[in-house]
Amino acid sequence: QKIVKAGDKDLDGQLDFEEFVHYLQDHEKKLRLVFKSLDKKNDGRIDAQEIVQSLRDLGVKISEQQAEKILKSMDKNGTMTIDWNEWRDYHLLHPVENIPEIILYWKHSTIFDVGENLTVPDEFTVEERQTGMWWRHLVAGGGAGAVSRTCTAPLDRLKVLMQVHASRSNNMCIVGGFTQMIREGGPRSLWRGNGINVLKIAPESAIKFMAYEQIKRFIGTDQEMLRIHERLLAGSLAGAIAQSSIYPMEVLKTRMALRKTGQYSGMLDCAKNILSKEGMAAFYKGYIPNMLGIIPYAGIDLAVYETLKNAWLQRYAVNSADPGVFVLLACGTISSTCGQLASYPLALVRTRMQAQASVEGAPKVTMRGLFKHILKTEGAFGLYRGLAPNFMKVIPAVSISYVVYENLKMTLGV
């Protein structure tokens, strides 16, 4: 019944020859993925130790004698190993469900860095953790983030300026904003605030990754791949911990982006200035809207990404589960854009609160007061100021970070 249900495309309750062939091809592709994931030594054969190790990775502990029993049931030629043909012939008419290995093609969090606070880290297999490949992935992801943020920094600075200074009376446009920045501080001023934006990648990624691994254990799952709601929970908590640790750098980034020519000699001077004039509390301005923005951003980014991924797998994954670069980039771009759209009003309020002391005559208000003030004076549109440059940077940021990530991975031997 399961086979008929899985292969019956025209829903007539029967399998014709074409449907049966299509089902077998699709099933064989999944079996090939599982076989490759079990074959830890990459020698084209699976032995008892590899079965024990693979089941342990999934949280199932069996003895070597039990693994040998499993082997004997499939081993036709008495070698006590299973080759691809034996594996396929045994399983071909046995319906299987979702294969965790497919997920590995679809990792996206460390690749698609759009300069926002991406909150769901990648998961690494036991093998990647044991061989030290995980830190190479993180280094490649960090390097890719640094390059993509630097390339899109002028758009990021324009977004911050529009979030803080634009209003009904001062309707800053994209061209006008760039002209204003260049006139005030020359072409170099387009990159103000980028240094600290790049600097915070390493501590944020490291803290987020370590927190994510601990939270996974705390949730009590031994599985290599978490289910989507577990990923959201673990990712959001890890993001909140990482953000709390490096939040003063977020405030510094905003102040550095908003500074006028000659206002500060550098990052340290800016930090000293804030500390002496406003005290330690200034480094946590906008903290609450920032924390509140993590959940809608992570939730929608992850949900849209998973939906697009599953839609592609259902429709197009006939001969391979590898989607190719373009599909990955499209899914990453759309999901990230949707996540940003949902959390943007909170991001705007956070930036305004971070900037309060640097804007002359700005009233010192709470998050709720600021929301009310913006809605009253500018309407709902006021909560989305700076959205255009923010969206303009998504596609180049995603593309640049992907290309750099792939090249760094090759350089690091991943």
Short mmCIF file of C-alpha atoms in Angstrom, two decimals:
data_model
loop_
_atom_site.label_atom_id
_atom_site.label_comp_id
_atom_site.label_asym_id
_atom_site.label_seq_id
_atom_site.Cartn_x
_atom_site.Cartn_y
_atom_site.Cartn_z
CA GLN A 1 0.00 0.00 0.00
CA LYS A 2 2.83 2.41 0.86
CA ILE A 3 4.54 1.74 -2.48
CA VAL A 4 1.30 2.23 -4.43
CA LYS A 5 0.53 5.43 -2.52
CA ALA A 6 4.07 6.80 -3.06
CA GLY A 7 4.17 6.02 -6.79
CA ASP A 8 0.53 6.59 -7.83
CA LYS A 9 0.77 9.94 -9.64
CA ASP A 10 -2.67 9.96 -11.30
CA LEU A 11 -4.39 8.81 -8.06
CA ASP A 12 -6.31 5.93 -9.66
CA GLY A 13 -5.31 3.52 -6.87
CA GLN A 14 -3.04 1.49 -9.17
CA LEU A 15 0.55 1.60 -10.39
CA ASP A 16 1.04 1.45 -14.16
CA PHE A 17 4.48 0.56 -15.58
CA GLU A 18 5.61 4.19 -16.04
CA GLU A 19 4.64 5.11 -12.44
CA PHE A 20 6.41 1.99 -11.15
CA VAL A 21 9.64 2.87 -13.02
CA HIS A 22 9.46 6.48 -11.78
CA TYR A 23 8.96 5.25 -8.20
CA LEU A 24 11.97 2.88 -8.45
CA GLN A 25 14.22 5.63 -9.88
CA ASP A 26 13.20 8.06 -7.15
CA HIS A 27 13.63 5.39 -4.48
CA GLU A 28 17.03 4.30 -5.82
CA LYS A 29 18.27 7.91 -5.58
CA LYS A 30 17.29 8.01 -1.88
CA LEU A 31 18.91 4.61 -1.28
CA ARG A 32 22.12 5.85 -2.92
CA LEU A 33 22.19 8.83 -0.52
CA VAL A 34 21.72 6.54 2.49
CA PHE A 35 24.35 4.09 1.22
CA LYS A 36 26.87 6.95 0.83
CA SER A 37 26.13 8.26 4.32
CA LEU A 38 26.63 4.76 5.81
CA ASP A 39 29.83 4.13 3.86
CA LYS A 40 32.11 6.11 6.22
CA LYS A 41 35.34 4.76 4.68
CA ASN A 42 34.22 5.59 1.11
CA ASP A 43 35.32 2.16 -0.13
CA GLY A 44 31.98 1.22 -1.72
CA ARG A 45 31.18 -1.33 1.00
CA ILE A 46 29.41 -1.19 4.36
CA ASP A 47 30.74 -3.29 7.24
CA ALA A 48 29.40 -3.98 10.76
CA GLN A 49 31.39 -1.14 12.41
CA GLU A 50 29.97 1.40 9.94
CA ILE A 51 26.42 0.24 10.75
CA VAL A 52 27.12 0.55 14.51
CA GLN A 53 28.61 4.06 14.04
CA SER A 54 25.80 5.30 11.77
CA LEU A 55 23.07 4.13 14.14
CA ARG A 56 24.93 5.67 17.08
CA ASP A 57 24.94 9.01 15.21
CA LEU A 58 21.14 8.75 15.08
CA GLY A 59 20.92 8.00 18.80
CA VAL A 60 20.44 4.20 18.45
CA LYS A 61 23.00 2.02 20.23
CA ILE A 62 23.47 -1.58 19.02
CA SER A 63 26.19 -4.19 19.57
CA GLU A 64 28.50 -5.45 16.81
CA GLN A 65 26.73 -8.87 16.96
CA GLN A 66 23.41 -7.16 16.20
CA ALA A 67 25.06 -5.25 13.34
CA GLU A 68 26.39 -8.54 11.94
CA LYS A 69 22.85 -9.98 12.01
CA ILE A 70 21.66 -7.01 9.94
CA LEU A 71 24.58 -7.58 7.54
CA LYS A 72 23.84 -11.31 7.11
CA SER A 73 20.26 -10.58 6.08
CA MET A 74 21.55 -8.55 3.08
CA ASP A 75 24.91 -10.21 2.36
CA LYS A 76 24.47 -12.58 -0.58
CA ASN A 77 28.09 -13.51 -1.28
CA GLY A 78 29.25 -14.19 2.33
CA THR A 79 31.88 -11.41 2.48
CA MET A 80 30.34 -9.90 5.67
CA THR A 81 30.17 -6.56 3.87
CA ILE A 82 27.39 -5.08 1.72
CA ASP A 83 28.14 -3.56 -1.67
CA TRP A 84 25.80 -1.19 -3.52
CA ASN A 85 24.04 -3.94 -5.53
CA GLU A 86 23.26 -6.01 -2.41
CA TRP A 87 22.02 -2.91 -0.59
CA ARG A 88 19.80 -1.78 -3.50
CA ASP A 89 18.34 -5.24 -4.23
CA TYR A 90 17.40 -5.74 -0.58
CA HIS A 91 15.76 -2.32 -0.08
CA LEU A 92 14.35 -1.46 -3.50
CA LEU A 93 10.79 -2.54 -2.69
CA HIS A 94 10.94 -1.30 0.89
CA PRO A 95 9.46 2.22 1.23
CA VAL A 96 11.59 4.64 3.26
CA GLU A 97 10.72 8.05 4.68
CA ASN A 98 12.76 11.28 4.66
CA ILE A 99 16.54 10.90 4.48
CA PRO A 100 18.55 13.16 6.84
CA GLU A 101 21.43 13.13 4.35
CA ILE A 102 19.42 15.26 1.89
CA ILE A 103 19.46 18.07 4.48
CA LEU A 104 23.24 18.36 4.13
CA TYR A 105 22.82 19.76 0.60
CA TRP A 106 20.59 22.47 1.95
CA LYS A 107 22.69 24.03 4.73
CA HIS A 108 22.22 27.77 4.47
CA SER A 109 22.78 29.73 7.65
CA THR A 110 26.54 30.24 7.47
CA ILE A 111 26.50 30.70 3.70
CA PHE A 112 23.85 33.33 3.20
CA ASP A 113 25.18 36.24 5.22
CA VAL A 114 23.18 39.38 4.48
CA GLY A 115 24.69 41.36 7.34
CA GLU A 116 21.70 40.74 9.60
CA ASN A 117 21.63 38.63 12.75
CA LEU A 118 21.13 35.18 11.25
CA THR A 119 20.04 33.02 14.13
CA VAL A 120 19.89 29.38 13.09
CA PRO A 121 23.43 27.94 12.82
CA ASP A 122 24.33 24.99 10.64
CA GLU A 123 24.35 21.52 12.12
CA PHE A 124 27.44 19.39 11.70
CA THR A 125 27.60 15.63 11.47
CA VAL A 126 29.51 13.59 14.07
CA GLU A 127 32.21 12.97 11.47
CA GLU A 128 32.59 16.71 10.75
CA ARG A 129 32.89 17.41 14.47
CA GLN A 130 35.44 14.62 15.05
CA THR A 131 37.64 15.52 12.07
CA GLY A 132 37.60 19.25 12.87
CA MET A 133 35.79 20.13 9.61
CA TRP A 134 33.23 22.16 11.58
CA TRP A 135 35.67 24.96 12.44
CA ARG A 136 36.76 25.14 8.78
CA HIS A 137 33.11 25.62 7.81
CA LEU A 138 32.81 28.38 10.43
CA VAL A 139 36.03 30.08 9.26
CA ALA A 140 34.84 29.90 5.63
CA GLY A 141 31.44 31.29 6.69
CA GLY A 142 33.09 34.10 8.66
CA GLY A 143 35.38 35.04 5.77
CA ALA A 144 32.45 35.01 3.35
CA GLY A 145 30.44 37.23 5.72
CA ALA A 146 33.33 39.70 6.03
CA VAL A 147 33.70 40.05 2.24
CA SER A 148 29.96 40.32 1.53
CA ARG A 149 29.40 42.86 4.33
CA THR A 150 32.30 44.99 3.10
CA CYS A 151 30.99 44.92 -0.48
CA THR A 152 27.47 45.94 0.59
CA ALA A 153 28.54 48.34 3.41
CA PRO A 154 27.51 51.56 1.57
CA LEU A 155 23.91 50.25 1.29
CA ASP A 156 24.00 49.20 4.94
CA ARG A 157 25.15 52.65 6.07
CA LEU A 158 22.48 54.31 3.90
CA LYS A 159 19.85 52.08 5.54
CA VAL A 160 20.97 53.19 9.04
CA LEU A 161 20.91 56.88 8.03
CA MET A 162 17.42 56.51 6.55
CA GLN A 163 16.17 54.63 9.63
CA VAL A 164 17.37 57.39 11.94
CA HIS A 165 17.14 60.66 9.97
CA ALA A 166 14.48 60.15 7.29
CA SER A 167 10.99 61.52 8.04
CA ARG A 168 8.08 63.15 6.24
CA SER A 169 9.90 66.50 6.25
CA ASN A 170 13.27 64.93 5.33
CA ASN A 171 12.39 62.38 2.65
CA MET A 172 15.84 60.92 1.95
CA CYS A 173 16.07 58.96 -1.32
CA ILE A 174 18.78 56.48 -2.33
CA VAL A 175 20.70 58.75 -4.75
CA GLY A 176 20.28 61.76 -2.44
CA GLY A 177 21.54 59.72 0.52
CA PHE A 178 24.69 58.61 -1.29
CA THR A 179 25.34 62.16 -2.55
CA GLN A 180 24.93 63.52 0.98
CA MET A 181 27.38 60.95 2.43
CA ILE A 182 30.04 61.61 -0.23
CA ARG A 183 29.64 65.40 0.08
CA GLU A 184 30.01 65.21 3.87
CA GLY A 185 32.96 62.80 4.13
CA GLY A 186 34.17 61.72 0.68
CA PRO A 187 33.89 58.19 -0.83
CA ARG A 188 35.57 56.59 2.23
CA SER A 189 32.65 57.69 4.41
CA LEU A 190 30.44 55.11 2.64
CA TRP A 191 32.18 52.40 4.70
CA ARG A 192 31.70 53.99 8.14
CA GLY A 193 30.72 51.37 10.71
CA ASN A 194 31.87 48.49 8.50
CA GLY A 195 35.00 47.74 10.57
CA ILE A 196 33.05 46.83 13.69
CA ASN A 197 30.39 45.06 11.60
CA VAL A 198 33.09 42.70 10.27
CA LEU A 199 34.84 42.45 13.66
CA LYS A 200 31.74 41.11 15.41
CA ILE A 201 31.30 38.15 12.99
CA ALA A 202 33.91 35.94 14.72
CA PRO A 203 32.76 36.24 18.37
CA GLU A 204 29.08 36.11 17.38
CA SER A 205 29.49 32.98 15.22
CA ALA A 206 31.62 31.19 17.83
CA ILE A 207 29.28 31.96 20.77
CA LYS A 208 26.21 31.08 18.69
CA PHE A 209 27.68 27.75 17.57
CA MET A 210 28.76 26.73 21.10
CA ALA A 211 25.43 27.80 22.61
CA TYR A 212 23.53 25.93 19.86
CA GLU A 213 25.41 22.68 20.58
CA GLN A 214 24.74 22.98 24.34
CA ILE A 215 21.04 23.82 23.84
CA LYS A 216 20.66 20.78 21.54
CA ARG A 217 21.94 18.59 24.39
CA PHE A 218 19.67 20.37 26.87
CA ILE A 219 16.63 19.78 24.62
CA GLY A 220 17.57 16.12 25.09
CA THR A 221 17.92 15.04 21.49
CA ASP A 222 20.81 12.80 20.39
CA GLN A 223 19.78 13.09 16.77
CA GLU A 224 22.21 14.61 14.33
CA MET A 225 19.50 16.62 12.56
CA LEU A 226 16.91 18.47 14.62
CA ARG A 227 13.28 18.78 13.56
CA ILE A 228 12.25 22.22 12.34
CA HIS A 229 10.61 23.44 15.57
CA GLU A 230 13.62 22.21 17.59
CA ARG A 231 15.97 24.06 15.23
CA LEU A 232 13.91 27.22 15.64
CA LEU A 233 13.94 26.96 19.44
CA ALA A 234 17.65 26.10 19.70
CA GLY A 235 18.61 28.66 17.02
CA SER A 236 16.61 31.50 18.58
CA LEU A 237 18.03 30.83 22.06
CA ALA A 238 21.58 30.56 20.70
CA GLY A 239 21.02 33.79 18.74
CA ALA A 240 19.75 35.55 21.87
CA ILE A 241 22.80 34.41 23.89
CA ALA A 242 25.24 35.48 21.14
CA GLN A 243 23.49 38.83 20.66
CA SER A 244 23.48 39.53 24.40
CA SER A 245 27.24 38.87 24.51
CA ILE A 246 28.18 41.19 21.64
CA TYR A 247 25.36 43.75 21.85
CA PRO A 248 27.65 46.72 22.79
CA MET A 249 29.36 46.15 19.40
CA GLU A 250 25.94 46.56 17.71
CA VAL A 251 25.50 49.95 19.39
CA LEU A 252 29.05 50.95 18.39
CA LYS A 253 28.36 49.91 14.78
CA THR A 254 25.28 52.18 14.65
CA ARG A 255 27.11 55.14 16.24
CA MET A 256 30.11 54.70 13.91
CA ALA A 257 27.81 54.59 10.86
CA LEU A 258 26.05 57.80 11.99
CA ARG A 259 29.17 59.75 12.99
CA LYS A 260 30.17 62.97 11.26
CA THR A 261 33.64 63.53 9.81
CA GLY A 262 36.20 63.99 12.59
CA GLN A 263 33.71 63.19 15.38
CA TYR A 264 35.68 60.15 16.61
CA SER A 265 39.22 59.07 15.82
CA GLY A 266 38.20 55.39 15.80
CA MET A 267 36.21 52.62 17.47
CA LEU A 268 37.93 52.92 20.85
CA ASP A 269 37.49 56.68 20.91
CA CYS A 270 33.78 56.24 20.12
CA ALA A 271 33.40 53.65 22.92
CA LYS A 272 35.22 55.91 25.45
CA ASN A 273 33.03 58.86 24.44
CA ILE A 274 29.79 56.93 24.92
CA LEU A 275 30.99 55.54 28.26
CA SER A 276 32.05 58.92 29.68
CA LYS A 277 29.01 60.90 28.48
CA GLU A 278 26.18 58.34 28.76
CA GLY A 279 27.43 55.53 30.99
CA MET A 280 27.39 51.75 30.54
CA ALA A 281 23.60 51.62 30.01
CA ALA A 282 24.03 53.32 26.61
CA PHE A 283 25.66 50.13 25.27
CA TYR A 284 22.38 48.24 25.79
CA LYS A 285 19.98 50.74 24.22
CA GLY A 286 17.51 49.02 21.90
CA TYR A 287 18.29 45.62 23.46
CA ILE A 288 14.62 44.63 23.97
CA PRO A 289 13.40 45.25 20.37
CA ASN A 290 16.56 43.50 19.17
CA MET A 291 15.74 40.38 21.22
CA LEU A 292 12.08 40.49 20.17
CA GLY A 293 13.12 40.67 16.51
CA ILE A 294 15.11 37.42 16.67
CA ILE A 295 12.10 35.09 16.81
CA PRO A 296 10.08 36.44 13.83
CA TYR A 297 13.29 36.74 11.78
CA ALA A 298 14.51 33.21 12.55
CA GLY A 299 11.04 31.65 12.42
CA ILE A 300 10.02 33.10 9.07
CA ASP A 301 13.47 32.70 7.50
CA LEU A 302 13.57 29.03 8.50
CA ALA A 303 9.90 28.27 7.67
CA VAL A 304 10.09 29.87 4.21
CA TYR A 305 13.43 28.18 3.47
CA GLU A 306 12.12 24.74 4.50
CA THR A 307 8.87 25.25 2.52
CA LEU A 308 10.76 26.24 -0.65
CA LYS A 309 13.24 23.39 -0.15
CA ASN A 310 10.48 20.78 0.26
CA ALA A 311 8.53 22.17 -2.72
CA TRP A 312 11.66 21.85 -4.89
CA LEU A 313 12.40 18.32 -3.64
CA GLN A 314 8.79 17.21 -4.27
CA ARG A 315 8.69 18.60 -7.78
CA TYR A 316 12.20 18.42 -9.21
CA ALA A 317 14.33 15.97 -7.19
CA VAL A 318 14.07 13.12 -9.68
CA ASN A 319 17.67 12.10 -10.31
CA SER A 320 19.43 14.05 -7.56
CA ALA A 321 18.68 15.74 -4.26
CA ASP A 322 21.44 18.30 -4.95
CA PRO A 323 19.54 21.45 -5.98
CA GLY A 324 22.42 23.29 -7.61
CA VAL A 325 23.69 26.79 -6.86
CA PHE A 326 20.88 28.84 -8.40
CA VAL A 327 18.09 27.10 -6.46
CA LEU A 328 20.01 27.40 -3.17
CA LEU A 329 20.66 31.10 -3.76
CA ALA A 330 17.03 31.75 -4.71
CA CYS A 331 15.70 29.93 -1.61
CA GLY A 332 18.20 31.71 0.66
CA THR A 333 17.41 35.13 -0.81
CA ILE A 334 13.62 34.75 -0.60
CA SER A 335 13.62 33.32 2.93
CA SER A 336 16.03 35.97 4.21
CA THR A 337 13.96 38.75 2.60
CA CYS A 338 10.74 37.45 4.19
CA GLY A 339 12.47 37.20 7.60
CA GLN A 340 13.72 40.78 7.34
CA LEU A 341 10.32 42.07 6.21
CA ALA A 342 8.67 40.59 9.32
CA SER A 343 11.20 41.90 11.83
CA TYR A 344 12.02 45.25 10.14
CA PRO A 345 9.89 47.58 12.36
CA LEU A 346 11.65 46.16 15.44
CA ALA A 347 15.04 46.61 13.74
CA LEU A 348 14.18 50.25 12.93
CA VAL A 349 13.11 50.99 16.52
CA ARG A 350 16.27 49.29 17.82
CA THR A 351 18.48 51.45 15.55
CA ARG A 352 16.69 54.66 16.61
CA MET A 353 17.11 53.78 20.28
CA GLN A 354 20.81 52.99 19.73
CA ALA A 355 21.23 56.35 18.00
CA GLN A 356 19.21 58.47 20.48
CA ALA A 357 22.09 60.35 22.12
CA SER A 358 23.79 61.04 18.77
CA VAL A 359 20.72 62.78 17.30
CA GLU A 360 20.46 66.33 18.59
CA GLY A 361 17.16 67.16 20.27
CA ALA A 362 15.86 63.59 20.00
CA PRO A 363 13.52 62.76 22.89
CA LYS A 364 14.61 59.90 25.17
CA VAL A 365 11.73 57.46 24.75
CA THR A 366 10.96 53.81 25.44
CA MET A 367 10.34 51.17 22.78
CA ARG A 368 6.56 51.51 23.12
CA GLY A 369 6.78 55.32 23.11
CA LEU A 370 8.92 55.25 19.96
CA PHE A 371 6.46 52.97 18.15
CA LYS A 372 3.60 55.31 19.08
CA HIS A 373 5.60 58.41 18.05
CA ILE A 374 6.51 56.95 14.63
CA LEU A 375 2.94 55.77 13.92
CA LYS A 376 1.53 59.15 14.98
CA THR A 377 3.95 61.36 13.04
CA GLU A 378 4.77 59.18 10.01
CA GLY A 379 2.16 56.42 9.87
CA ALA A 380 2.86 52.73 9.31
CA PHE A 381 5.18 53.60 6.41
CA GLY A 382 7.55 55.24 8.93
CA LEU A 383 8.32 51.80 10.41
CA TYR A 384 9.78 50.70 7.06
CA ARG A 385 12.17 53.59 6.34
CA GLY A 386 15.43 52.35 4.81
CA LEU A 387 13.79 49.17 3.50
CA ALA A 388 14.78 49.84 -0.13
CA PRO A 389 18.59 49.85 0.41
CA ASN A 390 18.14 46.95 2.83
CA PHE A 391 16.50 44.82 0.13
CA MET A 392 18.90 46.04 -2.54
CA LYS A 393 21.81 44.51 -0.64
CA VAL A 394 20.24 41.05 -0.16
CA ILE A 395 20.95 39.55 -3.62
CA PRO A 396 24.56 40.84 -3.91
CA ALA A 397 25.27 39.88 -0.26
CA VAL A 398 23.92 36.34 -0.71
CA SER A 399 25.72 35.85 -4.04
CA ILE A 400 29.07 37.24 -2.87
CA SER A 401 29.02 35.28 0.41
CA TYR A 402 28.16 32.05 -1.45
CA VAL A 403 31.01 32.41 -3.97
CA VAL A 404 33.57 33.37 -1.28
CA TYR A 405 32.31 30.57 1.00
CA GLU A 406 32.79 27.91 -1.70
CA ASN A 407 36.28 29.17 -2.58
CA LEU A 408 37.36 29.38 1.07
CA LYS A 409 36.05 25.86 1.67
CA MET A 410 38.25 24.57 -1.18
CA THR A 411 41.27 26.51 0.16
CA LEU A 412 40.73 25.07 3.66
CA GLY A 413 40.37 21.56 2.26
CA VAL A 414 36.69 20.99 3.12
#
